[in-house]
Amino acid sequence: MSPETLEPRSAEHKPAARASATAQPEGLEAFKAEAFANVARDAHSRHYWASLGELQGQPEFAQWVAREFPQGASTLDGVDRRRFLQLAGASVALAGAQSCRWEKTTLLPFAEHPEERIPGVPEHFATGFELSGVVQPLVMTAYEGRPIKVEGNAWHAESQGAATTIAQAAILDQYDPDRSQSFLRDGAAVAPEGFDATFGGLRQKYIENGGAGLAVLLRPTSSPAIETQLARLAEALPQARFVRYDAVARHNEAEGARLAFGRPLRVHYRLADALTVVGFDSDLLDGHPGALRHARDFAKRRKPESGLEMSRLYAIEARFTTTGSSADHRLPVRSSQVGALLCALEAKLAQRGLPQVSGFGAPNALPSGELIADPKVARFLDALADELMARRNQSALAIGPEHAPELHALVLRLNAALGNLGRTVLLTEEPLAAGGEQNGPAALAGLVQALDAGQVETLVVLEGNPVYDAPRGLGFAAAYAKAQNRIHLGLYVDETAQASTWHVPAASFLECWGDGRAWDGSYCVTQPIIQPLYGGKSTLEFLGFLANGQWQSGRELVAQSFAAVAAAGDGAAEGAWARCLHDGWLAGSELRPVSPNPRSLAALSLDPAALTTALPANGSFELTLHRDIKLHDGRFANNGWLQELPDFLTKVTWDNPLLLSPATARSLGITTGDLVELSLGSSRLEVAAYVMPGQGPGALSLALGYGRAAAGHVGGLFRDATPSVGFDSYALTDRTATGVFSGASVRKLGGTYTLACTQEHHQIETNGRLERDGGEADPKVAMTVEDPAKWHHEEGAEGHGDHGHDHADHDHDHAADGHSHAEDGHTHAEKSAPKFAFGKPSRVSELIREATVGQYTGIQTDLAALRQKQAEHPEESHAGGHHVEPNPFKRVPGPELVPLWTERSYEGNKWGLAIDLSACTGCNACVVACQAENNIPVVGKDQVKRGREMSWIRIDRYFAGQEDAPEVRSQPMACIQCENAPCEQVCPVAATVHSTEGLNDMVYNRCIGTRYCSNNCPVKVRRFNFFNYHKQLKREENDVRKLGFNPEVTIRARGVMEKCTYCVQRIQAVKIQAKVEKRAILDGEIKTACQQTCPSDAIRFGNLADASSEVSKLHATDRAYELLAFLRIKPRTAFLARITNPNPALA
Amino acid sequence: MSSTKTLIPVTGLDNSGDDPRGRYPLILGNTYESITEKVCGVVEESRIRPLWLIGFLIALGGMATLFSLIVYLIATGVGVWGNNIPVAWAWPIVNFVFWVGIGHAGTLISAILFLFRQNWRTSINRFAEAMTIFAVVCAATFPGIHVGRIWLAYWLFPIPNQMLMWPNFRSPLLWDVFAVSTYGSVSLMFWYMGMIPDLATIRDRAKHPLRRFAYGLLSLGWRGSSRHWHRYERAYLLLAGLATPLVLSVHTIVSFDFAVSQVPGWHTTIFPPYFVAGAIFSGFAMVVTLAVPARAYYNMRDIITIRHLENMNRIILATGMMVGYAYAMEFFIAWYGGNRYEQFAFINRATGPYAWAYWTMVSCNVLSPQVFWFKKARTSIPIMMIVAILVNVGMWFERFVITVTSLSRDYLPSSWDYFRPTWVDIGMLIGSFGLFFTLFFLFLRFLPMIAMAEVKSIMPAPHGDAAHGRDRHAAKAAAAAH
């Protein structure tokens, strides 16, 4: 664009044009035109011209010149230069903007790298979790300093690797944004120093006056460190009160021991040595503080392969417990009848000549009454008494914590007489008995009196919530307001915190040092895994401050206490502290069994009303208020995992309905979901009813811990208009929170209430029930499960399972003559001609296969004989005829299954799982383990109601038998990883595919969510993200939640299907490690989360390609069967048939 | 094809007589010119008819509902529907199968009846084909928005991509994608091609240049030359041959979505013929539902005559019986097959929580068409309207029964659940009718609703020359000239 190319332009004009261009670029062309015109018109000046047009000053020429560039030069393909430059500039600007989307953050490397911490490699720490004074030994998994998973401490006898649902779910509370985050004074946040000053001043005052007007309310604890501080405080502040209260403490047990032995004692059970276990309203296998060990020990004798004699479990209970649901025989009664039954049992044992232990007093006489005379009850008690007589020293009797101390004493006397004490039932000192008179509801009542009398000026509540969970009859909330200084230490700004003048955020068990004793009494140390997120203080530190006037490190206090404990034991060995931190507990610190002298027990006085069998009238129902298996006393109400965990039997989530028996419900005209008014004394509660098969007639039960007013945004927070979950059953409590109370009445209110159940969302009509439960087409006998062996009999061939021994000879005949066997099979195949479904045996009996131990032995004998025959005469095969599976557990209805194509072969690993239905108690521990391990979202009550719960593993629960005394079948169900997976075939985008190790992989990134796979899944274990269930994470206050996720597992997006992966991340981690170490993967090295935490050791994962692996051996047992085998899906998860051990006398 | 028998003259509009001595004319009292005037008249009318406007606005409202709900769905997630586990497929899939079924009559009338030389098809084929296209549009809406991650629905198509991933060719859903898209495109082509001579007629009559331009563009330069006619007829025949297997294949493949799975109540070999029969059944019912008011409103009772309607009612009766047979056979096979899970699926259908839906379906689909055994019912406008609407309802319920009841109770009783629709489900069903009728109202207003050229081909020649009448080329040429 040099000027020379523009021929007509004069050299003279150029500078002017340029100058003006610099000065006034936008007027450039106009200026040039004007300038030239002036020049042309100037007749007097001499000038040069190039053309006539120029000379004549024609306007066209002027215009032509004015255009600096040739025509068209200013537009490029219709876009003018300016526009082009604008666009180009904008593009550049936008291109730059693209990289400015996220806020710039800086990552700082560790200035000093923490020792042995490798990013991405998890660390494990042993610690403990104290719940109601009992420490559960745990191992924490932490990534980059963030604890993300709670597991049991495999080295500790009370855990053996298992952890309870509550302990596992505690990780969610750690990262709960509703946790208390600052010091509060009258509800307003203040700096911690403000509290220190005020409280320091108060402390000084009380030190001076000996503690008059000061009361401290804390939870009973087994922590020696806290006891040391308390002892020091008691010395310094002799006038102060130190009251201990826990709504769900097991005082009655200790008091029972006091009656029987003169001092509070703890009762331990060694179920591995017990051949007969009897539970009276006792949840030994789940709710009991020692349940993990009980379940593990009990399971040892329930797996027939163990070679041990199988134990038998009896349950006599009003409310179904997990233990009762696993029992061989269960007698549903009212809790108020348990005393009479115990007396009767004792009398019957005495009749049978059971020698009495001297010093205990005379046995109770056989009560007379309808109940004891009732043939069903009498038969049950006689059979039980006979068995207990035969198995002396080898039985264990246990009674639930809601029962009166007298009954606990009686059970101890029975155990003593049966020779169980010191063998299956051990007694030790009770670590929770500390505090003496100031421990328990009576002490709390005393405190309330003192408050009312104005004797308490300052009340310090350490990690308790008495405004909510103190028995309401005491009127604690009103009395509390009378204290001038109300100081509360707690994890949440709960009901008590809201009523306090000062609130101090508590440190969670993952954030502070602590110690305590496990159920067996061993000394455990709780060590922090993470710094307190909100500067919280522990009870120990708080007491330390009170005692010493300054915040002391918890570590120091615990180390001191450790030294004392160790010195009292075998003496502190070199490195014992480090060893204790590593192992989580001090070896050899378990409590030693004691053999105290018995005391004479008075004869039990029985209420005549308890001895009737008639259904009590409305108004004299009994009501059991009990600890909730999920929320404990309500302190975990803000935990979504626990709230959404289906109850082990009702499958209700997010609620605590009132359970009542079908007979009771009928008498009141109530069905499940009706709103009722429950009255006890002068208290009333509006609550939803749930008709529970197997509930004692006339017995009502209701869990505590729901209906919170200030739990948080999950469990209820009235201040923020978050409705509470469930019903506040503390409203019915008077002097104690838990217990069995008589005189309850129920009134049906008009409305209904939707309970969110994960199973049987809706009432199932007659035909559905018949199909599920079997039986004739008569609705009255619904829920009748036929003998599964009978089903095999009808559907398949001869009744191998029927009466194993009787058929042994028959089988020999079969084996001896292969041809006739084949023909036989043929005839039977014809015989099993289709029938209309009515009158068919239960579908459940096909899904959950079971046999009694007698039948099982018979089947094994038959099979062994058959195999031997086959080995001797291999030529006599079944070729040419219908093959009939001789093993009834594995028998499949319909024609023989033949593969249609070459099956997959595997080089290397071939993963598989086995679930032993004999051992499974249905306790739900695996469900929470899976939820924590796999980042499974909580979806809320509304979504559960819609049938959209997300848990990858669920416990299918079925009932069998009559509705007033049903049996329970539990079946854990997760993806069974079919070899011929129906889901894989139908996915249009290949998002679910088979791995080279036989896993049915789910590729979340590829999934578009057609949900076809779920439709085609015969076991319906796939879960779909109907919404973005992690949406709340986008809110800033929920940032803390992100810390709790397992970084090894993807967070699934909306619209994506998900399901059990056999914890593929754990498989990969071990594979990588083995590869790095250039070795093979050991059997048992990979544990799925559900397996790891299973208290009854019912789940085994491993390599099926390795015939010596445990899982292969389990798959090879006679009782392993494939679910829905006739579909030819070839599941990788084998179920092991449930073997029961019923008493032949009660058959 | 005209019979050697005499044509029996008809006075009035009732040509449904069964006089064995001859045939009744299919078109009553019309000349080539009057046909053109009537059909083009609707398109050329300058005023907007009030009833049309009301109907159109209502339909437009429905369509707006559908699209707003789709936006809501995409913004929120498929949880806005009532679907759950185990009922992972519910109303959207029911609606999809329902609309695909409706779409069957059109191609059946255009292709199969054409190949079988059923002349009576000519009055209704345009109508039915248009209905097919619109039904397929409605149907295609649902699978696309049904998936969890709508923005990735294109992964269903075998598009070469950087992931080097092909779809899973074993999945019936993929076959569905091909089947429905093939069917949709062939139907569209068939419909459009068949319309070209008529579009040219409108173009030739058009007075406004814009109109001339628009219809001129659509008629693809049709001049009605003998060569044009020749090519047109060849192509029409070929397309008819191509579309005929599609009529059978589409719903066969849609049925594979169910039959190939192993859900009891889905896994049934009878599904392909049963679905096709059901589709034709529902399609014809929909044609009757649409044709009866349209012929009355646009005064075309002499073109779409009682005889046409009666013939359609006969087909409804026949296919209704087929469907009824299939219902019975499903039960028989469930019993005869001896598989308890399948047996229960059917007992559950008839007696379970969805029994109301099952018996609605049976009453509508099997019982209500039985009135068509009587000629009086077949030729009575109110009765046929009632039956056609009942059949539409019944066929929607058939898909509901198959999809939802089977899923709600499959193998493990622990997973049994009951499905309840949400307001979004209901809104989308209504909205899909809105979409359908919006398109249909536009069709009535802007395109020739009767295939003029084809109708003329079966009318007696204007000069009463029998030989002339038989010559379709000449007839069509003459028709085009008018």
GROMACS .gro file of C-alpha atoms in nm, chain A residues 982-983 986 1012-1020 1124 1126-1127 1129, chain B residues 257-267 341 410-411:
model
   30
  982PRO     CA    1  -2.807  -5.976   3.090
  983CYS     CA    2  -2.721  -5.612   3.150
  986VAL     CA    3  -2.868  -5.480   2.621
 1012TYR     CA    4  -3.221  -5.093   2.997
 1013CYS     CA    5  -2.957  -5.276   3.201
 1014SER     CA    6  -3.160  -5.230   3.515
 1015ASN     CA    7  -3.471  -5.367   3.350
 1016ASN     CA    8  -3.281  -5.670   3.233
 1017CYS     CA    9  -3.111  -5.729   3.567
 1018PRO     CA   10  -3.289  -6.023   3.725
 1019VAL     CA   11  -3.187  -5.924   4.076
 1020LYS     CA   12  -3.246  -5.549   4.037
 1124LEU     CA   13  -3.176  -6.802   3.938
 1126PHE     CA   14  -3.216  -7.149   3.518
 1127LEU     CA   15  -3.158  -6.811   3.353
 1129ILE     CA   16  -2.661  -6.609   3.399
 1404ASP     CA   17  -3.672  -5.420   2.312
 1405PHE     CA   18  -3.896  -5.630   2.527
 1406ALA     CA   19  -3.877  -5.977   2.378
 1407VAL     CA   20  -3.498  -6.000   2.375
 1408SER     CA   21  -3.474  -5.916   2.744
 1409GLN     CA   22  -3.532  -6.176   3.010
 1410VAL     CA   23  -3.799  -5.999   3.212
 1411PRO     CA   24  -4.093  -6.232   3.271
 1412GLY     CA   25  -4.380  -6.091   3.068
 1413TRP     CA   26  -4.141  -5.937   2.816
 1414HIS     CA   27  -3.949  -6.242   2.710
 1488TYR     CA   28  -4.190  -6.667   3.687
 1557ASP     CA   29  -3.991  -5.961   3.836
 1558TYR     CA   30  -3.776  -6.229   3.994
   0.00000   0.00000   0.00000
